[in-house]
CSV table of C-alpha atoms and ligand atoms in Angstrom, one decimal:
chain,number,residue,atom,x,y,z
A,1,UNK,CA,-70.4,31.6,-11.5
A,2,UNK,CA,-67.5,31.3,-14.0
A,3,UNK,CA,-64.6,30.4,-13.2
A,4,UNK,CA,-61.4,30.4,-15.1
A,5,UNK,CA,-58.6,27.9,-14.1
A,6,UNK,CA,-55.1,28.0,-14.6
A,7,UNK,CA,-52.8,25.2,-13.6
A,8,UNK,CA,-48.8,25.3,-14.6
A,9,UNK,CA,-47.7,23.5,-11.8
A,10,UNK,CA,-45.3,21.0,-13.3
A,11,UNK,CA,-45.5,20.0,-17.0
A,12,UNK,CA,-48.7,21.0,-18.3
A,13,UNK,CA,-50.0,24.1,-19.6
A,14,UNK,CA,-53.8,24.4,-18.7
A,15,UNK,CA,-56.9,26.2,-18.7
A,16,UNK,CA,-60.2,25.4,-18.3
A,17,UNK,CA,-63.6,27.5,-17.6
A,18,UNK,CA,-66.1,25.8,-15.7
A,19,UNK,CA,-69.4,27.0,-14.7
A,20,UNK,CA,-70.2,26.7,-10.8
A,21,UNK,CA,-67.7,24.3,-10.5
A,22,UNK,CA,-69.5,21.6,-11.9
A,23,UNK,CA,-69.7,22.2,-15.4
A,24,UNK,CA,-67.0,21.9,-18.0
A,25,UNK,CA,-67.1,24.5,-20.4
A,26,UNK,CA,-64.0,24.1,-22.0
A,27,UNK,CA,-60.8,22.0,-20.9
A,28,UNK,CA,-57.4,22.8,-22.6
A,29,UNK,CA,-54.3,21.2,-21.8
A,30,UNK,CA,-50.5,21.7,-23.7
A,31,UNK,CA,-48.2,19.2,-22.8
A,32,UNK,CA,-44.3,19.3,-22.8
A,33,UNK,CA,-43.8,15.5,-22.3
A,34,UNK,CA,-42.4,15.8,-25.8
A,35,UNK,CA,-39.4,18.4,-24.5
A,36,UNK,CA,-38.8,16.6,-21.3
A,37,UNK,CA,-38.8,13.3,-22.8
A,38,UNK,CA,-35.4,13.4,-24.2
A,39,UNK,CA,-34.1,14.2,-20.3
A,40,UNK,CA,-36.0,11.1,-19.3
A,41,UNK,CA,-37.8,13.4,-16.2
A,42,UNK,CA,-39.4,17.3,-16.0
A,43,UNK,CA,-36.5,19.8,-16.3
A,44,UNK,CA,-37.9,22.4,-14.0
A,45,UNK,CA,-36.1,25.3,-16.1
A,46,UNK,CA,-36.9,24.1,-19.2
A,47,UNK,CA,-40.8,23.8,-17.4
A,48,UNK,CA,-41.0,27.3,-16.5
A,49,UNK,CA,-39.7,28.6,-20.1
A,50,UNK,CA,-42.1,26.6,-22.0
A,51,UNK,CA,-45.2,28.0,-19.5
A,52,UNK,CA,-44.2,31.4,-20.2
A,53,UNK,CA,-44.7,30.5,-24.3
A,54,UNK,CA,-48.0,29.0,-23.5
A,55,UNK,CA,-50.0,29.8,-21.2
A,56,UNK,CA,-51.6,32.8,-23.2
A,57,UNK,CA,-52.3,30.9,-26.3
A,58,UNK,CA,-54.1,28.2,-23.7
A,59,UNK,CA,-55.9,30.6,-21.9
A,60,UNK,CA,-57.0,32.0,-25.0
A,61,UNK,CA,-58.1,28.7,-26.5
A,62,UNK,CA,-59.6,27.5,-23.2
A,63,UNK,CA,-61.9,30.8,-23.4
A,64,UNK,CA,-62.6,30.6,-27.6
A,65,UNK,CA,-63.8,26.9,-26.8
A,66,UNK,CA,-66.2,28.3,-24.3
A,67,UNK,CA,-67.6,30.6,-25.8
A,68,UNK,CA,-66.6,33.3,-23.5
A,69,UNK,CA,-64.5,36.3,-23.1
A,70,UNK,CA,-62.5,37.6,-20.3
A,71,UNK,CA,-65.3,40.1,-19.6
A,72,UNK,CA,-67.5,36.6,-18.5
A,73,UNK,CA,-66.1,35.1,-16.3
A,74,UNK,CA,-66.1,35.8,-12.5
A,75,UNK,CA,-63.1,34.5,-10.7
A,76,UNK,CA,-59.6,33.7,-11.7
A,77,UNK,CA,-58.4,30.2,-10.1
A,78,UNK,CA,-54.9,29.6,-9.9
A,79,UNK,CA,-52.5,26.7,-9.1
A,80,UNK,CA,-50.7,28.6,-5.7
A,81,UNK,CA,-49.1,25.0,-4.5
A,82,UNK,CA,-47.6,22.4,-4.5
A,83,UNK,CA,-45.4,22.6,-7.2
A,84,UNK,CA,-42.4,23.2,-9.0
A,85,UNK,CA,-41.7,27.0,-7.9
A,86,UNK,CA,-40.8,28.4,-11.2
A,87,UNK,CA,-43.1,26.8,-12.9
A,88,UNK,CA,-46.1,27.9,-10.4
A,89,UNK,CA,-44.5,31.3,-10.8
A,90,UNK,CA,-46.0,32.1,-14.2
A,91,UNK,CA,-49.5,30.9,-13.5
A,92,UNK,CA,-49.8,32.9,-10.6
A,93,UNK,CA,-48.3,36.0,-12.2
A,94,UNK,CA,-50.5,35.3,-14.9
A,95,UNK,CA,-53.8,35.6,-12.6
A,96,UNK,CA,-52.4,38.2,-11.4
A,97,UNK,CA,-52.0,40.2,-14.0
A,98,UNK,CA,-55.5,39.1,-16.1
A,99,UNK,CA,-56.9,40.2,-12.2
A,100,UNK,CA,-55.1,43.8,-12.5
A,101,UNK,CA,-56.1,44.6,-16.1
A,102,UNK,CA,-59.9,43.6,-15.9
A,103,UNK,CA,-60.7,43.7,-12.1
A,104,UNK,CA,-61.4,40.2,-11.7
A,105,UNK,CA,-60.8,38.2,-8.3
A,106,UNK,CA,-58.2,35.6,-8.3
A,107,UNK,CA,-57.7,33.0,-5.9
A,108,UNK,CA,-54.9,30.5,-5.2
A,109,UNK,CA,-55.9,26.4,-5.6
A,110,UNK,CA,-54.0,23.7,-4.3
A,111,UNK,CA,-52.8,21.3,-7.1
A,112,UNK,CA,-54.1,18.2,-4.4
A,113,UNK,CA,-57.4,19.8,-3.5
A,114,UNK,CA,-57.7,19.8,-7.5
A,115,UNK,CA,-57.0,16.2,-8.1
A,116,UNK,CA,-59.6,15.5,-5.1
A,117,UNK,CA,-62.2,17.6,-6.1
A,118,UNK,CA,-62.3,16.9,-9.8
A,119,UNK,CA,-64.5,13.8,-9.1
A,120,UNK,CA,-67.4,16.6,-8.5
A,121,UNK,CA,-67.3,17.3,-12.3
A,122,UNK,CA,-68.9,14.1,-12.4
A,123,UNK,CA,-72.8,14.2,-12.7
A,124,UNK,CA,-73.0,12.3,-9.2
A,125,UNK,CA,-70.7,13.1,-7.4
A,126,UNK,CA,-70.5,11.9,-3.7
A,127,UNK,CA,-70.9,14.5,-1.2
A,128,UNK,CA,-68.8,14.5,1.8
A,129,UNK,CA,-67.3,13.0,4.0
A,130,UNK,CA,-65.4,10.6,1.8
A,131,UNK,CA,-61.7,9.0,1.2
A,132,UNK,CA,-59.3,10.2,-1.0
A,133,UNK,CA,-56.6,8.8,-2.6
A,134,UNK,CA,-54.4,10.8,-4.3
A,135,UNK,CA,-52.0,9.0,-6.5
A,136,UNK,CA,-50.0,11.1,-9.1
A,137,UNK,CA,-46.0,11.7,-10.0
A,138,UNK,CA,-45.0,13.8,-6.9
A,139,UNK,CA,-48.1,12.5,-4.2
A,140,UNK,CA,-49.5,9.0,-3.1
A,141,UNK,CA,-51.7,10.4,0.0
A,142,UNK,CA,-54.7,9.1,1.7
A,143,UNK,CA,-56.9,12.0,2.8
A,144,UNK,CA,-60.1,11.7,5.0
A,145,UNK,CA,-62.3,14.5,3.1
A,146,UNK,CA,-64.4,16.0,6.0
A,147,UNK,CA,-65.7,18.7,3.7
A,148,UNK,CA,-64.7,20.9,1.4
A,149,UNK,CA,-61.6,22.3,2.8
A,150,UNK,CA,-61.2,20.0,5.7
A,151,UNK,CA,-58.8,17.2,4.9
A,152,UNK,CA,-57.0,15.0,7.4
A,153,UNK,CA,-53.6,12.6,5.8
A,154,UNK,CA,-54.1,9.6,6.8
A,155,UNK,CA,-51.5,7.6,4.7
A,156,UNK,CA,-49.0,8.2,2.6
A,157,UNK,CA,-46.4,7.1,0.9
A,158,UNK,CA,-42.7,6.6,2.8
A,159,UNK,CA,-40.5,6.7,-0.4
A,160,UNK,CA,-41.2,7.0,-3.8
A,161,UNK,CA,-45.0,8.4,-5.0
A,162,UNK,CA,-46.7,5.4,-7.0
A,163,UNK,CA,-46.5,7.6,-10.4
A,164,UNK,CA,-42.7,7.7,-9.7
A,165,UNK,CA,-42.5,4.6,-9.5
A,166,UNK,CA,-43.8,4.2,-12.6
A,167,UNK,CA,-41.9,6.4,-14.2
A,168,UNK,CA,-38.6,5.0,-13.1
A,169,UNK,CA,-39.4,1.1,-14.0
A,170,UNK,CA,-39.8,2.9,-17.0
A,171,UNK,CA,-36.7,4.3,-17.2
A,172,UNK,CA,-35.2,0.9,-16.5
A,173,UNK,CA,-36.9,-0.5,-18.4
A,174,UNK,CA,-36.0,1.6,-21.8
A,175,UNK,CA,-39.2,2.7,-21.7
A,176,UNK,CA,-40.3,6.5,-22.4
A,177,UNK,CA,-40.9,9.5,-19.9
A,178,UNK,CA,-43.9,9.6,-18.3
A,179,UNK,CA,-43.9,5.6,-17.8
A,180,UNK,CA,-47.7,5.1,-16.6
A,181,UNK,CA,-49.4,4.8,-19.9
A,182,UNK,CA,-46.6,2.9,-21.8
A,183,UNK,CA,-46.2,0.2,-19.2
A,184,UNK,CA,-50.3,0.1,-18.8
A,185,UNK,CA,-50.3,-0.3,-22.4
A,186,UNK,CA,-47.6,-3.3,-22.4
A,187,UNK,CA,-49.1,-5.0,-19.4
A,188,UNK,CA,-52.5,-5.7,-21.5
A,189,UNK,CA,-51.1,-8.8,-22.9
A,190,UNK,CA,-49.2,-9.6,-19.8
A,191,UNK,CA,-49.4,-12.4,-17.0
A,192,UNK,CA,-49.5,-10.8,-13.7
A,193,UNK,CA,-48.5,-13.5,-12.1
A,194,UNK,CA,-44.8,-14.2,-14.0
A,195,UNK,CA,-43.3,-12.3,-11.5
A,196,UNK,CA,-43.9,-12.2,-8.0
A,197,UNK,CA,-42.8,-8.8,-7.2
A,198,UNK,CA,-42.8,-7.4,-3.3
A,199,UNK,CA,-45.9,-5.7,-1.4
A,200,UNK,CA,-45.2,-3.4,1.1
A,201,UNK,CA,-47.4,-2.9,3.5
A,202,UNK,CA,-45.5,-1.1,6.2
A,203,UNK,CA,-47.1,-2.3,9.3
A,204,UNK,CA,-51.2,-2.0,10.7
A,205,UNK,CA,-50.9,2.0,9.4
A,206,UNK,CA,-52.6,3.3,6.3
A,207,UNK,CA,-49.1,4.3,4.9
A,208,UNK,CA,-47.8,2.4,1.5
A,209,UNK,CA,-43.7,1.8,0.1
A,210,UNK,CA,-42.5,1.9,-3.6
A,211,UNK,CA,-38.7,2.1,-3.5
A,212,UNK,CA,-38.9,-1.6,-2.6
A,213,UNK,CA,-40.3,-2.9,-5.7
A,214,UNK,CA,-38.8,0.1,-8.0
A,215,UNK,CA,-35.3,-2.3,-6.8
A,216,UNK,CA,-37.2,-5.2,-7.4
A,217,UNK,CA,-37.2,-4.4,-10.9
A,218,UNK,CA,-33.8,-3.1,-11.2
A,219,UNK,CA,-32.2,-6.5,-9.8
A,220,UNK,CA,-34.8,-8.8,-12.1
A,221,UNK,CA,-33.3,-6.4,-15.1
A,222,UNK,CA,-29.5,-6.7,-13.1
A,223,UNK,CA,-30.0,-10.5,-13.6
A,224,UNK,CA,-31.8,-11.3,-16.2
A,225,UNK,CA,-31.6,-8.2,-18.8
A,226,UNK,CA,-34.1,-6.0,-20.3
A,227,UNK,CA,-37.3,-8.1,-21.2
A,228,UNK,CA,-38.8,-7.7,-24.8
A,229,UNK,CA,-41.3,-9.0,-26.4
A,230,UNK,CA,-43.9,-11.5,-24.3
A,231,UNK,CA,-41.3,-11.5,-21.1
A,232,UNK,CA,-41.7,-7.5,-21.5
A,233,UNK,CA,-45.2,-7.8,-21.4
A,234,UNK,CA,-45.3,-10.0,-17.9
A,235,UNK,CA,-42.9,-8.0,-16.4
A,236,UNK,CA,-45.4,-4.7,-16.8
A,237,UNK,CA,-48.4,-6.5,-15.7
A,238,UNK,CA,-46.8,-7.9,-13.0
A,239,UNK,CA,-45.4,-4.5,-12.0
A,240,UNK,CA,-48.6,-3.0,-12.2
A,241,UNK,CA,-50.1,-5.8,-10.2
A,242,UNK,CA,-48.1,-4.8,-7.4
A,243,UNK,CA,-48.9,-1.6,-7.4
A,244,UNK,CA,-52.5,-1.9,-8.0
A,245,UNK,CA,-52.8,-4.6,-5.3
A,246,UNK,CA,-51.3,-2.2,-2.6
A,247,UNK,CA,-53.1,0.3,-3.2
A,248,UNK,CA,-56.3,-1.0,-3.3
A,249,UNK,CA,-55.9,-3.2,-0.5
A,250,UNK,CA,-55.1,-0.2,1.7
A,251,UNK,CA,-57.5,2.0,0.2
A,252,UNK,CA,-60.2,-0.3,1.6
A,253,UNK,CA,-58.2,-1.4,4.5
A,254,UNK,CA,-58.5,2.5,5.3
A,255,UNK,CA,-62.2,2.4,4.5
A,256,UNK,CA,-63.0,-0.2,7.1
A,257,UNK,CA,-60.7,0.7,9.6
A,258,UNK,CA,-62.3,4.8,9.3
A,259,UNK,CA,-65.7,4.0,8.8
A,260,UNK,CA,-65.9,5.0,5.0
A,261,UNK,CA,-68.1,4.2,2.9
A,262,UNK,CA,-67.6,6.7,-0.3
A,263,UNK,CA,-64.0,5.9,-1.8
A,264,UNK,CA,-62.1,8.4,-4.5
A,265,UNK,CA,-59.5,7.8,-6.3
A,266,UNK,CA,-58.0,10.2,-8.6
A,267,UNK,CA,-54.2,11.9,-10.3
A,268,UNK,CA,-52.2,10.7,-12.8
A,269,UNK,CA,-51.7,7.1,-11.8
A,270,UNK,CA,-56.1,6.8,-10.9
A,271,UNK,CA,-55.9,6.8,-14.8
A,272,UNK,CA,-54.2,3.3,-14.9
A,273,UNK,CA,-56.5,0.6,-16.1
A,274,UNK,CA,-55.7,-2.3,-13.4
A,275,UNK,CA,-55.9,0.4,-10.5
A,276,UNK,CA,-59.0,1.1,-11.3
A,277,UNK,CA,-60.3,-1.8,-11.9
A,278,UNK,CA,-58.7,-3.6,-8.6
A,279,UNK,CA,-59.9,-0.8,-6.6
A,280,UNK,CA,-63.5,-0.7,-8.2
A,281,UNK,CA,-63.5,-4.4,-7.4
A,282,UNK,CA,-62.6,-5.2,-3.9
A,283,UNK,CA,-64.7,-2.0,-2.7
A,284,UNK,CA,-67.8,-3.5,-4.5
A,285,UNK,CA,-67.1,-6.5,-2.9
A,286,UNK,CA,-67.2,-4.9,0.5
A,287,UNK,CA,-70.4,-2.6,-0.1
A,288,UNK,CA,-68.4,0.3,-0.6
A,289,UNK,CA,-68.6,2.9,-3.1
A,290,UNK,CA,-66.0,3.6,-5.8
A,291,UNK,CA,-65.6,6.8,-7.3
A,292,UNK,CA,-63.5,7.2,-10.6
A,293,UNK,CA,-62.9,10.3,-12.4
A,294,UNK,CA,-62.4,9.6,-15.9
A,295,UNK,CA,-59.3,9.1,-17.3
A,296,UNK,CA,-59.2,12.8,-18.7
A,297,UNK,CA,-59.8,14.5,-15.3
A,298,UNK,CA,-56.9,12.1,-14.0
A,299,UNK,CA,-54.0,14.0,-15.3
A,300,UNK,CA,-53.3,17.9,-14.4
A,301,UNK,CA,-55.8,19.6,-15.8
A,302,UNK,CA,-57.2,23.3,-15.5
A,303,UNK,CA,-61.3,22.3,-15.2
A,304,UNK,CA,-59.9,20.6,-11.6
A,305,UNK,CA,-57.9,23.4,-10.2
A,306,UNK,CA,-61.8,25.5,-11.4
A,307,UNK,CA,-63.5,23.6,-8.8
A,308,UNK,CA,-60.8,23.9,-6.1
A,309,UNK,CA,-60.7,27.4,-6.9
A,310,UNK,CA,-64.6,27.9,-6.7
A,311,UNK,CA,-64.7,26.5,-3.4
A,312,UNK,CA,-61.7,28.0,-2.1
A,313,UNK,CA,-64.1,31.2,-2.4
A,314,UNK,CA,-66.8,29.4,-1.6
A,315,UNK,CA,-65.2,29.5,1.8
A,316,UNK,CA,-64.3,32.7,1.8
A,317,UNK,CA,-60.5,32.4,0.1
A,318,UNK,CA,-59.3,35.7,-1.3
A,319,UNK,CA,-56.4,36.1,-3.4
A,320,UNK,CA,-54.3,39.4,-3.1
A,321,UNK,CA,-51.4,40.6,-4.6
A,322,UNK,CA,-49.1,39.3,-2.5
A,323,UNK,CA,-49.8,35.9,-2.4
A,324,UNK,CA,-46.9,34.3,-3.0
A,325,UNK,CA,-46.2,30.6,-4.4
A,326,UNK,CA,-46.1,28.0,-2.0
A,327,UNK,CA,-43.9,24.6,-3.7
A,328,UNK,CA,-44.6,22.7,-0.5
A,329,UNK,CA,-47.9,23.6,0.3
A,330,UNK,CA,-49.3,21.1,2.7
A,331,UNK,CA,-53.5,20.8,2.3
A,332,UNK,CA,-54.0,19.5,5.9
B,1,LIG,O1,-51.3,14.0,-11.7
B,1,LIG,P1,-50.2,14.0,-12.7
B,1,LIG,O2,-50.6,14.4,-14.2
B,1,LIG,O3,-49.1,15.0,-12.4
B,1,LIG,C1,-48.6,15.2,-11.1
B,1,LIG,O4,-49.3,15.9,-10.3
B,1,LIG,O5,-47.6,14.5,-10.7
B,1,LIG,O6,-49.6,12.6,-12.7
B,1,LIG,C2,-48.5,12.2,-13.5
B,1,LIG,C3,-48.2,10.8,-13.2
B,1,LIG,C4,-46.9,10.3,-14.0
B,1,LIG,O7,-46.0,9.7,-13.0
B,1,LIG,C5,-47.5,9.2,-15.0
B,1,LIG,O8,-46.5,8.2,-15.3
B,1,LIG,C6,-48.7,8.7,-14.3
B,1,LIG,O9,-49.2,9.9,-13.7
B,1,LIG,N1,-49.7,8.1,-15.2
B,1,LIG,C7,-50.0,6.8,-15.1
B,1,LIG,C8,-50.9,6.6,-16.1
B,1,LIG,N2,-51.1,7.7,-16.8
B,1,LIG,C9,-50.3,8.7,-16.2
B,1,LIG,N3,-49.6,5.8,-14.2
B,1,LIG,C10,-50.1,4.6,-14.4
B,1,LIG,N4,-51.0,4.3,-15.4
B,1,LIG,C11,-51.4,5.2,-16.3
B,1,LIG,N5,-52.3,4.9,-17.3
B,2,LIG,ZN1,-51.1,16.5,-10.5
């Protein structure tokens, strides 16, 4: 079965067609970090606008790369929710549409389901039940992955999402928009240990807490200005430290205390070096087994929302014309 998948749910533009959803075919992604850049955060109109410009020319591309024509594929899978609502708009309309003009089924993904279930594009993938942690610009959420389409949240975050975090250290820091890879970068030649930011651990619960150290930050730049050179450099590792620390402890805190053995991490912020490497560590240390996408399944892409879409049907999802986008769309 192929599937083409559409994802416009924030700031990238992306199509992908992927074969039983477990084979990437093709895997297009436009970016407009470069237009939201200069606002220092996604403009939602501005998001919206620049989907409508692309989304053909990616769709197009996605197919060319493939191989394949419209007349190919089988199902149409679209990012439905969560999302920025204009933004999710055109993808959806766009399914729609392709599904009018050539008969094709659509169906509507969720953008989370996607970031989970990208780790089966990888040649063994675990089977489940598994954990899933979900760490990206909007989400930081800890889901128990039953099966396919059963997910219990079993942590979460209480403030800011960990890639939001990120992304407004980076802002203080006079860094640019989106703030994961640039501060990953920096913290490569950084001591973690210069700066002993806060953990929050918020109690015996599986739930984790940014906003603390994001103020952290602010009041070591408050007090002591904005780093550069070497001091720049331990004050990203040591940011990412933090984040990396608490995350991976509770991942495997949540592991134990569930009765997991099969761990997943995967978004935006799975694609930060220290994260995964801290996560890959102290579950090997406890028998456990770590699952990383790689770094290009991380980010929003189209091949993930593909898989979520394929077994969406798979379980008997059908997408009619008056599905409707859902910005809030809760997976549980
Ligand atoms: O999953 P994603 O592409 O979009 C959302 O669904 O939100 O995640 C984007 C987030 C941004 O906050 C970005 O700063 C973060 O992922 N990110 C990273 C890295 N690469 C991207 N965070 C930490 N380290 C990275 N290497
Ligand atoms: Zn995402």
């Amino acid at each position: 079965m192929l599937v083409l998948g559409l994802e416009t749910s924030c700031d990238e533009t992306a199509a992908a067609v992927v074969e039983d959803g477990r084979r990437v075919l093709s895997d297009v992604v436009s970016t407009q970090v470069d237009i939201h850049r200069r606002w220092g955060g996604v403009v939602p109109e501005l998001a919206s606008r620049n989907h409508i410009v692309q989304v053909m020319p990616v769709v197009h591309e996605a197919l060319t790369r493939a191989d394949k024509t419209l007349d190919d594929i089988d199902l149409l899978a679209v990012t439905s929710g969560p999302g920025l609502i204009g933004a999710l708009l055109v993808g959806l309309q766009v399914a729609k549409g392709l599904s009018l003009a050539t008969g094709k089924p659509f169906v509507g993904a969720n953008h989370l389901e996607g970031h989970l279930l990208a780790i089966r594009l990888l040649e063994d993938a675990p089977a489940p039940p598994f954990l899933g942690l979900v760490v990206s610009g909007g989400h930081t959420s800890l889901y128990e992955v039953r099966d396919y389409g059963n997910y219990r949240l079993v942590g979460r975050t209480r403030d800011d999402a960990a890639g939001e975090a990120y992304d407004k250290t980076a802002r203080i820091l006079g860094l640019p928009y989106p703030g994961g890879q640039p501060i990953d970068e920096l913290a490569q030649k950084g001591d973690p240990e210069a700066i002993r930011f806060p953990r929050a651990l918020p109690g015996d619960n599986l739930d984790v807490s940014f906003s603390g150290l994001k103020t952290s930050v602010l009041h070591h730049v408050q007090k002591h200005g904005v780093p550069e050179g070497q001091a720049l450099h331990d004050l990203c590792a040591s940011f990412q430290e933090a984040v990396a620390d608490v995350l991976s402890k509770k991942l495997v805190a949540a592991a134990k205390k569930l009765g997991h053995n099969q761990l997943v991490l995967c978004g935006g912020v799975a694609a930060n070096s220290r994260l995964r490497a801290l996560c890959k560590q102290r579950a090997e240390e406890r028998g456990l087994r770590m699952f990383l996408p790689p770094v290009r399944l991380c980010t929003d892409n189209g091949a993930m929302i593909a898989v979520a879409g394929y077994e969406a049907w798979r379980r008997g999802l059908r997408g009619d014309f008056r599905l409707a986008a859902d910005p809030a769309w809760r997976m549980e």
